GROMACS .gro file of C-alpha atoms in nm:
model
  282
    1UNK     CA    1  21.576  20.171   2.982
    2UNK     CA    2  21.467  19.977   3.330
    3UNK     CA    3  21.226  19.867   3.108
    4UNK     CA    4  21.375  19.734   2.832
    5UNK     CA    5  21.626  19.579   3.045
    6UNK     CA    6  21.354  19.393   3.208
    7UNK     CA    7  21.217  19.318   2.889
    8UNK     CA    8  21.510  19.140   2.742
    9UNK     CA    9  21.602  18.923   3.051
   10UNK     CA   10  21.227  18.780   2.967
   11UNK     CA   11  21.278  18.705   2.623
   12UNK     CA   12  21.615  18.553   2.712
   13UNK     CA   13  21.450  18.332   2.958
   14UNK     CA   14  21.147  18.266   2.728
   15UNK     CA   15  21.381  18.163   2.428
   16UNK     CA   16  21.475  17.818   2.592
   17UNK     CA   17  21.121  17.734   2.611
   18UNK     CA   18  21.060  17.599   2.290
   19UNK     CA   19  21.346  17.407   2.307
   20UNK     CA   20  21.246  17.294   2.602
   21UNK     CA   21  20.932  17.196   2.543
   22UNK     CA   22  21.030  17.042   2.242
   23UNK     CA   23  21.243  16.782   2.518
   24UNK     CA   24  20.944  16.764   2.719
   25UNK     CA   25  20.688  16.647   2.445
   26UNK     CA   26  20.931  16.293   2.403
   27UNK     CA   27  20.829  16.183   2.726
   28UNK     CA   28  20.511  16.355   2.834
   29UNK     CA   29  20.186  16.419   2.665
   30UNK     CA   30  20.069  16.787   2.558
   31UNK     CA   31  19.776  16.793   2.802
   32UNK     CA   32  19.956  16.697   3.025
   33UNK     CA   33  20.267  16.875   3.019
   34UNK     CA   34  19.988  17.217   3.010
   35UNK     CA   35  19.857  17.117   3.282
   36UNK     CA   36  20.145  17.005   3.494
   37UNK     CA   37  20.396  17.284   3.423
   38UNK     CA   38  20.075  17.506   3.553
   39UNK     CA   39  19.981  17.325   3.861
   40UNK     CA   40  20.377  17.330   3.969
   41UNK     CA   41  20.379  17.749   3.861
   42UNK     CA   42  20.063  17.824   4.059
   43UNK     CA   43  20.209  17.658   4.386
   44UNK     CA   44  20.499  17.848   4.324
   45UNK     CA   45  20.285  18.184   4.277
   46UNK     CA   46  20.056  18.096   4.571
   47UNK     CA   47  20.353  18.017   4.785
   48UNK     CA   48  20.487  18.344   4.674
   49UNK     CA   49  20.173  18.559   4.751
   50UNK     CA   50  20.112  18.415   5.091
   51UNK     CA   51  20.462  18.492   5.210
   52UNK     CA   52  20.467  18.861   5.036
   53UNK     CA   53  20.072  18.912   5.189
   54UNK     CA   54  19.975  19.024   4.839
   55UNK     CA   55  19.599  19.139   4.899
   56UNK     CA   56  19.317  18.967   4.676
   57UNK     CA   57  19.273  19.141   4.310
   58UNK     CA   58  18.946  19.341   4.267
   59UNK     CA   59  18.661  19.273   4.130
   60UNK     CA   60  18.731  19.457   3.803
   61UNK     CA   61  19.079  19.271   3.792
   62UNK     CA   62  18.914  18.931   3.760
   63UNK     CA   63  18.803  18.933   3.403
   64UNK     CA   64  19.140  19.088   3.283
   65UNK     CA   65  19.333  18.762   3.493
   66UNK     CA   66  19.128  18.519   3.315
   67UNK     CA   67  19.197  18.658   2.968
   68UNK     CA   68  19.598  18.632   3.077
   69UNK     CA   69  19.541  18.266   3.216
   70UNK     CA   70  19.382  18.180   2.850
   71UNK     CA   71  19.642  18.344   2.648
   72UNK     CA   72  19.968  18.286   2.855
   73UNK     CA   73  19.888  17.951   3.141
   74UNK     CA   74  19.680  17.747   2.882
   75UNK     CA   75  19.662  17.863   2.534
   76UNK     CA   76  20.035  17.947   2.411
   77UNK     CA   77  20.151  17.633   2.625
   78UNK     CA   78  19.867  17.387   2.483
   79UNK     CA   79  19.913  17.484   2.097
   80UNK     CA   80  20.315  17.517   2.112
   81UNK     CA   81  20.314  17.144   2.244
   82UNK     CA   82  20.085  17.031   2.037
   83UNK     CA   83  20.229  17.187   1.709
   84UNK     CA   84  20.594  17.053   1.841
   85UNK     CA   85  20.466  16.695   1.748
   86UNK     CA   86  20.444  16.797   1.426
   87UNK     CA   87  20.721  17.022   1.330
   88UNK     CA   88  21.116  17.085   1.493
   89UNK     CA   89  21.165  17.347   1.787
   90UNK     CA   90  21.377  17.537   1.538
   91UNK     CA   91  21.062  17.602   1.287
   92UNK     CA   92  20.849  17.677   1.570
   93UNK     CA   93  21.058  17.962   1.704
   94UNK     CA   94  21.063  18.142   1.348
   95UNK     CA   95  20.720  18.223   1.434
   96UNK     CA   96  20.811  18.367   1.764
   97UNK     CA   97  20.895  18.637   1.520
   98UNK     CA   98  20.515  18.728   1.484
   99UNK     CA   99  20.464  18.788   1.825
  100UNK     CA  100  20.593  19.127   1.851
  101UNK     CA  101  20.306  19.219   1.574
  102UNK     CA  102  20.018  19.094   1.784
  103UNK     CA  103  20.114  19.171   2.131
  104UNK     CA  104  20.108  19.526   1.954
  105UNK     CA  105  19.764  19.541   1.806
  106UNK     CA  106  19.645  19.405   2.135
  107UNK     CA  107  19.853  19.663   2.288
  108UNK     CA  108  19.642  19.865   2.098
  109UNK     CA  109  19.295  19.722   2.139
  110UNK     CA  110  19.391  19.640   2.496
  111UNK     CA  111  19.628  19.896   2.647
  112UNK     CA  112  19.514  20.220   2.513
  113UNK     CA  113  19.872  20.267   2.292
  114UNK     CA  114  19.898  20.448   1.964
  115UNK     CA  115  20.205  20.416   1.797
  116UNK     CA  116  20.324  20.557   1.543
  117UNK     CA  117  20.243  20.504   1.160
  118UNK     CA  118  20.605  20.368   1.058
  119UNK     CA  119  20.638  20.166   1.362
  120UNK     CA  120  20.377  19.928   1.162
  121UNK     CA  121  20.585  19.917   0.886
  122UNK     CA  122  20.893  19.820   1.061
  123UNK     CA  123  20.674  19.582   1.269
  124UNK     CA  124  20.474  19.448   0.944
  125UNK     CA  125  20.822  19.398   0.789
  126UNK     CA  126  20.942  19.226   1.026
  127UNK     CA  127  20.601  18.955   1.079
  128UNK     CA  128  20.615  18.936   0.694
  129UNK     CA  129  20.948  18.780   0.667
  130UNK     CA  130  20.889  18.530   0.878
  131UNK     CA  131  20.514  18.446   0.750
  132UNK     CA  132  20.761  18.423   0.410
  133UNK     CA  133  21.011  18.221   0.550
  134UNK     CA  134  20.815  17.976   0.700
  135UNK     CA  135  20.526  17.922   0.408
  136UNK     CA  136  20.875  17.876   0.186
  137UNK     CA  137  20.973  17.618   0.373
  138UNK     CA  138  20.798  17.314   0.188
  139UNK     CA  139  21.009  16.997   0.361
  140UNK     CA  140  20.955  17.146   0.663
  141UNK     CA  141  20.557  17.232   0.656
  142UNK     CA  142  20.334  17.104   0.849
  143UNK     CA  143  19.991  17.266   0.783
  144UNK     CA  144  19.853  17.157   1.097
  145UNK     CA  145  20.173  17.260   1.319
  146UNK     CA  146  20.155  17.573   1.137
  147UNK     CA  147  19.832  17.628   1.181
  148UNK     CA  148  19.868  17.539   1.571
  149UNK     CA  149  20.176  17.783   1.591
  150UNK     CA  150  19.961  18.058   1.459
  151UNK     CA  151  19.715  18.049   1.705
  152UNK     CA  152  19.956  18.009   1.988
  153UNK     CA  153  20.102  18.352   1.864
  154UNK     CA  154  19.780  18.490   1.856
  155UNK     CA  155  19.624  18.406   2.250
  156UNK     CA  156  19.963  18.502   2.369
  157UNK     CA  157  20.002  18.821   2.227
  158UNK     CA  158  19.627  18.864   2.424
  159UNK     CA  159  19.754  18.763   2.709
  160UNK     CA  160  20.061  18.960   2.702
  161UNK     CA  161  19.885  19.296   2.619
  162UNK     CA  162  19.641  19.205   2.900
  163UNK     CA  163  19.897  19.117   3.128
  164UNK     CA  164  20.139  19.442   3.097
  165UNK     CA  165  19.796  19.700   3.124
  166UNK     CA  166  19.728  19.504   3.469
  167UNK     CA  167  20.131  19.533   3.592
  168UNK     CA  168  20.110  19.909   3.511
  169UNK     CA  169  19.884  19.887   3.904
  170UNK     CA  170  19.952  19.579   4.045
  171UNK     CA  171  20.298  19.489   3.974
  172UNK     CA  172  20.423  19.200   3.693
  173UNK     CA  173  20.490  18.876   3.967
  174UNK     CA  174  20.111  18.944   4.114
  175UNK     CA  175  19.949  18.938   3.743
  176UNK     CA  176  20.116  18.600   3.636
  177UNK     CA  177  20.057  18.448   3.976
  178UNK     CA  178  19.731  18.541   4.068
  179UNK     CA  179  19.639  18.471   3.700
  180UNK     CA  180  19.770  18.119   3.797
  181UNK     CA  181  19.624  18.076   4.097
  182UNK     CA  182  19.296  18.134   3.909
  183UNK     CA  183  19.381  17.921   3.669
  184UNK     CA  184  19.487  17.624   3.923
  185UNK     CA  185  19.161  17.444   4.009
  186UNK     CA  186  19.100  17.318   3.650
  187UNK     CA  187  19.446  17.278   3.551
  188UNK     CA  188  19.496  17.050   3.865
  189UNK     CA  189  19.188  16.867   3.745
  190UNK     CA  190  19.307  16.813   3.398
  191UNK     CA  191  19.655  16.676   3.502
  192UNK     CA  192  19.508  16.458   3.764
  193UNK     CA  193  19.306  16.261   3.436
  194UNK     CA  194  19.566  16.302   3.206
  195UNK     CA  195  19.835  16.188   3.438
  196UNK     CA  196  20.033  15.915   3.267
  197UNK     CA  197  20.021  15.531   3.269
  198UNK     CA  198  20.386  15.488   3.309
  199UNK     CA  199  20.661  15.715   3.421
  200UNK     CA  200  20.924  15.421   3.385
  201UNK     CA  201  20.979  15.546   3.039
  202UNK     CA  202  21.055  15.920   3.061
  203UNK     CA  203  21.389  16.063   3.020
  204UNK     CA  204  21.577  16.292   3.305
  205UNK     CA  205  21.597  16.519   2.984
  206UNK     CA  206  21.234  16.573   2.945
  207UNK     CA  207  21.181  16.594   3.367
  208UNK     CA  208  21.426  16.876   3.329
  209UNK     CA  209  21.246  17.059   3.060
  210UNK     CA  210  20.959  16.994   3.244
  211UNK     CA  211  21.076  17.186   3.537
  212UNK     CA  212  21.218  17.495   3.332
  213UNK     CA  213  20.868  17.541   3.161
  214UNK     CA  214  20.681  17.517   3.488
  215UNK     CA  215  20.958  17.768   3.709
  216UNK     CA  216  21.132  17.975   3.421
  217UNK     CA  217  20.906  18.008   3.156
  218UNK     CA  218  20.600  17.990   3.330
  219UNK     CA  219  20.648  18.229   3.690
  220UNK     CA  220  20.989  18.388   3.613
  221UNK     CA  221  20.998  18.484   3.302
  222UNK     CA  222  20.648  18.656   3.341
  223UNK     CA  223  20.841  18.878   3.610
  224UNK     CA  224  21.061  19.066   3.419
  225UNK     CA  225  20.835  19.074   3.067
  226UNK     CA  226  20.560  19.222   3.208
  227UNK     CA  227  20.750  19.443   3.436
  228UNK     CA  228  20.913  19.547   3.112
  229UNK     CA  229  20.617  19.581   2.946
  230UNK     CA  230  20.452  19.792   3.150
  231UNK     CA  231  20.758  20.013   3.220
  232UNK     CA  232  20.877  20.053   2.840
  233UNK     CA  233  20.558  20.009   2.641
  234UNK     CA  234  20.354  19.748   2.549
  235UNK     CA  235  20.438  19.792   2.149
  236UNK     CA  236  20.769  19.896   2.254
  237UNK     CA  237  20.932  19.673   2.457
  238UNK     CA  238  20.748  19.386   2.275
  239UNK     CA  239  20.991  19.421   1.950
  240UNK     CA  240  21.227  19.251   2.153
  241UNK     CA  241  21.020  18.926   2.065
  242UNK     CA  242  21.183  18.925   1.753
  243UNK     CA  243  21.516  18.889   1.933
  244UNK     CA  244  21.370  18.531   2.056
  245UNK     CA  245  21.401  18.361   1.728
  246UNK     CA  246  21.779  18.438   1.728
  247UNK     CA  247  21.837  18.298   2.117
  248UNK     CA  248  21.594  18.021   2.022
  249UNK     CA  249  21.793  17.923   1.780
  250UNK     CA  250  22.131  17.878   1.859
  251UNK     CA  251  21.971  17.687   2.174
  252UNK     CA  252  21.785  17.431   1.972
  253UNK     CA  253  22.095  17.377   1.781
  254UNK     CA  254  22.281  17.340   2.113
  255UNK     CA  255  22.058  17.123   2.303
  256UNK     CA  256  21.877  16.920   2.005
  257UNK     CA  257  22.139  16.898   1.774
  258UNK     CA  258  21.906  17.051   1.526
  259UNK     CA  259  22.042  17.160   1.131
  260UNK     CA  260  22.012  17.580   1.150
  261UNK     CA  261  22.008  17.681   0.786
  262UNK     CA  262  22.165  17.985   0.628
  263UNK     CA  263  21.869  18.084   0.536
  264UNK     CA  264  21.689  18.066   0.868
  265UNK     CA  265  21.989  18.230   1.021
  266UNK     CA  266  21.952  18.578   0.750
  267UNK     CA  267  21.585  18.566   0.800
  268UNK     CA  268  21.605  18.622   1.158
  269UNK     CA  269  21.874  18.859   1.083
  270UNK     CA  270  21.619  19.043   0.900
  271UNK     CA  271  21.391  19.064   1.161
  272UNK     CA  272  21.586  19.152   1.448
  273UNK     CA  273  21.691  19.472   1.260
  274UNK     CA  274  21.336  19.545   1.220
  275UNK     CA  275  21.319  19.631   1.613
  276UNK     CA  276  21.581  19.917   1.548
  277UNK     CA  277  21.317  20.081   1.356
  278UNK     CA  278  21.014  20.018   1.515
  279UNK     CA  279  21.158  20.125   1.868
  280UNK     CA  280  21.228  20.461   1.725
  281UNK     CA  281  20.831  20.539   1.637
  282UNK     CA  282  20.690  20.296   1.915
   0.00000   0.00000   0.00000
């Protein structure tokens, strides 16, 4: 239960960030923003670890950081910006919905867990109605934010499965920060040339956003989901991803003033129920 408890105050936290980011793209670039809500993260983590006198990871614990800084600093952050110029926060967060699929199967390629048969039917259910919801959706498709979305899901479902078999011995806050500390050189250099020409034009709404992707969804978040994961399960604990469309909803509604339609609404209905199952043969 410590785990799932963990769990859910990540997804909670990680539910605003589409939202957010979706504020954040109006005024800053999607380079940019990657790199910038990094660089401000990994001060925070390497503040962090220097006060706490976290030891150095291993040698064997390098490879495994690198794979979370692709999936998780750069590669979910980088493709959700980029597909939110082409399609609305709420669509984006539909998919969200998939995640709990492929943070499984890397779970399972990655973390050594082997769940049981009808927890991929629940799970498959569950990543089918949204794949059907969204491809049904023809005013609202974008092929190329789709496509962007899609691979977003993918990396990060990596770089959670990575993440949570690395928390299980060195704790959840020391995986996301050391993975940004890694991950800091390069992401410093990228913001530094994509820094932009003007920042007369860019709305306190989108600074704002820019600071909850770079503390909460970035550093803090990462605390309690992969303490969760590693607790509760990687397959587990990761249905709770498909409570994130429901959250992520109501906020984009709130803070964007964007149309939620009935349909979107029973869809993620749908899916959230599917948890209830899978959690029983996780």
């Amino acid at each position: 239960m410590r785990g799932w408890g963990s769990g859910l105050i990540g997804v909670i936290i990680f539910s605003a960030s589409l939202p957010a980011t979706r504020i954040a793209v109006t005024g800053f670039e999607p380079v940019f923003l990657t790199s910038a809500r990094a660089v401000i993260a990994a001060i925070l983590g390497v503040i962090l670890l220097a006060l706490l006198k976290q030891s150095r990871p291993k040698a064997k614990d390098v490879p495994p950081l690198l794979i979370v800084a692709f999936g998780v600093v750069v590669g979910f952050p980088l493709l959700t910006a980029m597909a939110l110029q082409y399609i609305t926060a709420g669509h984006s967060i539909i998919f969200i919905g998939l995640l709990p699929l492929t943070t499984a199967i890397f779970g399972v390629l990655r973390g050594g867990e082997t769940p049981k048969p009808m927890f991929w039917v629940f799970s498959g259910f569950g990543g089918l109605a949204v794949a059907a919801y969204a491809l049904s959706q023809d005013a609202q498709i974008s092929v190329q934010g789709d496509l962007l979305m899609v691979g977003a899901i993918t990396v990060c479902g990596l770089g959670y499965a990575e993440g949570a078999t690395l928390s299980r011995r060195m704790g959840g806050w020391q995986v996301i920060s050391w993975a940004l500390v890694l991950s800091l050189p390069i992401m410093a250099a990228i913001a530094i040339v994509a820094l932009p020409n003007s920042w007369s034009g860019i709305s306190p709404a989108a600074w704002i956003s820019l600071g909850y992707v770079s503390i909460f969804s970035m550093l803090v978040g990462f605390v309690f989901w992969y303490r969760g994961l590693a607790l509760g399960g990687i397959a587990g604990v990761g249905q709770l991803q498909l409570l994130q469309p429901f959250f992520g909803l109501m906020l984009a509604a709130l803070l964007l003033g964007e149309a939620i339609a009935p349909s979107m609404v029973a869809v993620t209905l749908f899916v959230v129920s599917c948890v209830v199952g899978a959690k029983r043969f996780a």
